[in-house]
Short mmCIF file of C-alpha atoms in Angstrom, two decimals:
data_model
loop_
_atom_site.label_atom_id
_atom_site.label_comp_id
_atom_site.label_asym_id
_atom_site.label_seq_id
_atom_site.Cartn_x
_atom_site.Cartn_y
_atom_site.Cartn_z
CA MET A 1 79.70 104.71 109.08
CA ASN A 2 83.11 103.33 110.16
CA HIS A 3 81.69 99.81 110.11
CA LEU A 4 80.53 100.26 106.50
CA VAL A 5 83.93 101.65 105.39
CA SER A 6 85.86 98.84 107.06
CA SER A 7 83.54 96.24 105.46
CA ILE A 8 84.16 97.77 102.03
CA ILE A 9 87.92 97.83 102.63
CA ARG A 10 87.84 94.13 103.68
CA ALA A 11 85.79 93.23 100.61
CA VAL A 12 88.21 95.05 98.31
CA ALA A 13 91.18 93.34 100.02
CA VAL A 14 89.58 89.89 99.58
CA ALA A 15 88.72 90.60 95.94
CA THR A 16 92.28 91.84 95.29
CA SER A 17 93.77 88.75 96.93
CA LEU A 18 91.56 86.46 94.86
CA ALA A 19 92.47 88.31 91.66
CA LEU A 20 96.21 88.10 92.42
CA PHE A 21 95.89 84.38 93.21
CA ALA A 22 94.05 83.78 89.93
CA LEU A 23 96.69 85.76 88.01
CA SER A 24 99.61 83.88 89.60
CA SER A 25 97.88 80.55 88.91
CA ALA A 26 97.35 81.53 85.27
CA GLN A 27 101.01 82.54 84.98
CA ALA A 28 102.07 79.21 86.52
CA GLU A 29 99.94 77.40 83.95
CA ASP A 30 101.47 79.48 81.16
CA SER A 31 104.97 78.39 82.23
CA LYS A 32 104.25 74.74 81.44
CA LEU A 33 104.16 72.85 78.17
CA GLN A 34 101.92 69.92 77.52
CA ALA A 35 103.72 66.60 77.89
CA PRO A 36 104.63 64.82 74.67
CA LYS A 37 102.11 62.19 73.60
CA GLY A 38 104.60 60.41 71.36
CA THR A 39 108.24 59.52 71.78
CA PRO A 40 110.28 62.60 72.70
CA ILE A 41 112.85 63.50 70.05
CA LEU A 42 114.16 66.71 71.61
CA VAL A 43 114.93 67.70 75.20
CA ILE A 44 115.82 71.27 76.13
CA GLU A 45 117.32 71.99 79.54
CA GLY A 46 119.31 74.61 81.38
CA LYS A 47 118.29 78.25 81.53
CA ILE A 48 114.67 77.88 80.44
CA SER A 49 111.51 79.01 82.21
CA VAL A 50 108.86 76.91 80.45
CA THR A 51 108.99 73.16 81.04
CA ASN A 52 106.86 70.04 80.95
CA GLY A 53 108.65 67.88 83.49
CA ASN A 54 111.60 67.86 85.89
CA GLY A 55 112.98 71.21 84.72
CA VAL A 56 113.18 70.22 81.05
CA ALA A 57 111.10 70.81 77.95
CA SER A 58 110.56 67.60 75.98
CA PHE A 59 109.09 67.57 72.47
CA ASP A 60 107.76 64.87 70.21
CA ARG A 61 107.54 65.39 66.46
CA ASP A 62 103.88 66.47 66.54
CA MET A 63 104.62 69.13 69.18
CA LEU A 64 107.43 70.57 67.07
CA GLU A 65 105.37 70.60 63.89
CA ALA A 66 102.49 72.29 65.72
CA LEU A 67 104.79 75.30 66.27
CA GLY A 68 104.69 76.04 62.55
CA VAL A 69 106.86 74.48 59.89
CA THR A 70 108.90 76.57 57.46
CA SER A 71 111.44 75.58 54.85
CA ILE A 72 114.74 76.62 53.40
CA GLU A 73 116.49 75.51 50.24
CA THR A 74 120.26 75.49 50.34
CA THR A 75 123.32 73.56 49.33
CA THR A 76 125.31 71.75 52.00
CA PRO A 77 128.63 69.93 52.15
CA TRP A 78 126.77 66.71 53.01
CA PHE A 79 124.36 66.40 50.08
CA THR A 80 124.59 66.91 46.32
CA GLY A 81 122.80 69.93 44.89
CA VAL A 82 120.15 72.13 46.46
CA VAL A 83 118.26 70.48 49.31
CA LYS A 84 114.90 71.52 50.76
CA PHE A 85 114.74 71.30 54.56
CA GLU A 86 111.49 71.65 56.49
CA GLY A 87 111.25 72.28 60.19
CA VAL A 88 110.79 74.82 62.95
CA PRO A 89 112.85 77.99 63.37
CA LEU A 90 115.06 77.50 66.42
CA GLN A 91 114.34 81.07 67.52
CA LYS A 92 110.65 80.17 67.84
CA ILE A 93 111.50 77.18 70.03
CA MET A 94 113.80 79.30 72.21
CA GLU A 95 111.01 81.84 72.73
CA LEU A 96 108.51 79.10 73.59
CA VAL A 97 110.70 77.60 76.32
CA GLY A 98 111.72 81.00 77.66
CA ALA A 99 115.41 80.39 76.95
CA ASP A 100 117.58 82.88 78.79
CA GLY A 101 121.14 82.07 77.86
CA LYS A 102 123.85 83.25 75.53
CA GLU A 103 124.68 79.82 74.16
CA ALA A 104 123.17 76.44 73.44
CA VAL A 105 125.15 73.24 73.72
CA ALA A 106 123.78 70.97 71.01
CA VAL A 107 124.16 67.27 71.80
CA ALA A 108 123.67 64.58 69.14
CA LEU A 109 122.57 60.99 69.66
CA ASN A 110 126.21 59.90 69.31
CA ASP A 111 127.25 62.47 71.99
CA TYR A 112 128.82 64.89 69.49
CA LYS A 113 128.62 68.32 71.14
CA THR A 114 129.06 71.82 69.90
CA THR A 115 128.29 75.23 71.32
CA ILE A 116 126.12 77.62 69.33
CA PRO A 117 125.56 81.28 70.26
CA THR A 118 121.80 81.65 70.75
CA ASP A 119 121.99 84.90 68.77
CA ASP A 120 122.64 82.73 65.70
CA PHE A 121 119.08 81.42 65.76
CA ALA A 122 117.44 84.75 64.94
CA LEU A 123 120.38 86.36 63.14
CA HIS A 124 120.70 83.55 60.59
CA ASN A 125 117.16 82.08 60.63
CA VAL A 126 118.48 78.70 61.77
CA LEU A 127 116.10 75.81 61.20
CA LEU A 128 115.56 72.70 63.28
CA ALA A 129 114.86 70.44 60.32
CA LEU A 130 112.60 67.41 60.53
CA LYS A 131 112.38 66.72 56.78
CA ARG A 132 114.79 66.70 53.87
CA ASP A 133 113.31 66.88 50.37
CA GLY A 134 109.84 66.12 51.71
CA GLN A 135 110.77 63.05 53.76
CA TYR A 136 111.18 62.72 57.51
CA MET A 137 114.85 62.13 58.24
CA GLU A 138 115.70 58.77 59.78
CA VAL A 139 118.44 58.36 62.39
CA SER A 140 120.48 56.54 59.73
CA ASP A 141 120.27 59.65 57.51
CA LYS A 142 121.02 62.57 59.86
CA GLY A 143 117.60 62.55 61.57
CA PRO A 144 115.32 62.84 63.28
CA LEU A 145 116.49 66.44 63.84
CA PHE A 146 119.17 68.44 62.04
CA ILE A 147 120.26 72.01 62.83
CA VAL A 148 120.50 73.70 59.43
CA TYR A 149 121.70 77.17 58.52
CA PRO A 150 120.64 78.75 55.21
CA TYR A 151 124.22 78.37 53.97
CA ASP A 152 123.57 79.96 50.58
CA SER A 153 122.08 83.14 52.08
CA LYS A 154 125.42 84.62 53.24
CA PRO A 155 128.96 83.75 52.17
CA GLU A 156 130.18 83.57 55.79
CA LEU A 157 127.75 80.69 56.48
CA GLN A 158 129.68 78.56 53.99
CA SER A 159 132.50 77.90 56.43
CA GLN A 160 133.66 75.27 58.89
CA LYS A 161 132.60 77.56 61.75
CA PHE A 162 128.93 77.20 60.80
CA TYR A 163 129.15 73.67 59.41
CA SER A 164 130.41 72.50 62.82
CA ARG A 165 127.32 74.06 64.46
CA SER A 166 125.05 72.08 62.12
CA VAL A 167 124.33 69.12 64.36
CA TRP A 168 122.49 66.17 62.87
CA GLN A 169 120.82 63.51 65.00
CA LEU A 170 120.20 66.28 67.52
CA ALA A 171 118.85 64.96 70.84
CA ARG A 172 119.35 67.76 73.39
CA LEU A 173 119.93 71.46 73.72
CA ILE A 174 121.43 72.77 76.94
CA ILE A 175 120.86 76.49 77.33
CA ARG A 176 123.48 78.29 79.40
#
């Protein structure tokens, strides 16, 4: 009888070990993004848990659009009249990469930098815009990525504080 009990205990232990290994392997797979197939236009680094190479999360345009595109219409100090921006909510991107920081340093192609509280992304529905009025934004016209607040939604967003957080030609986000 003791031999039978010890065989069952060993079998349960082996099965449990295999199940835990499979679970940890699945979690490791979940913590990775696919690599970009096209030219990366955004790199996120710092306090993130989901990456696709060397501790960073790189995205091409197709990867960003696959996250789900939304739009906002708002006036800005940079364009005349109401402008329609289309892109991905920054909160959705932060959740995808497992961002765990209180601020994001946004770095533009020309090395302009500003610090944005990560709470802004959900609180104000901040958009990482890829298109303006239906057209992809070129580098020469504030693209390929532009951090846009819905400025007309709250009076406080129509201020230098939030305009300075609206980085165009965005290249990197450093989460800290």
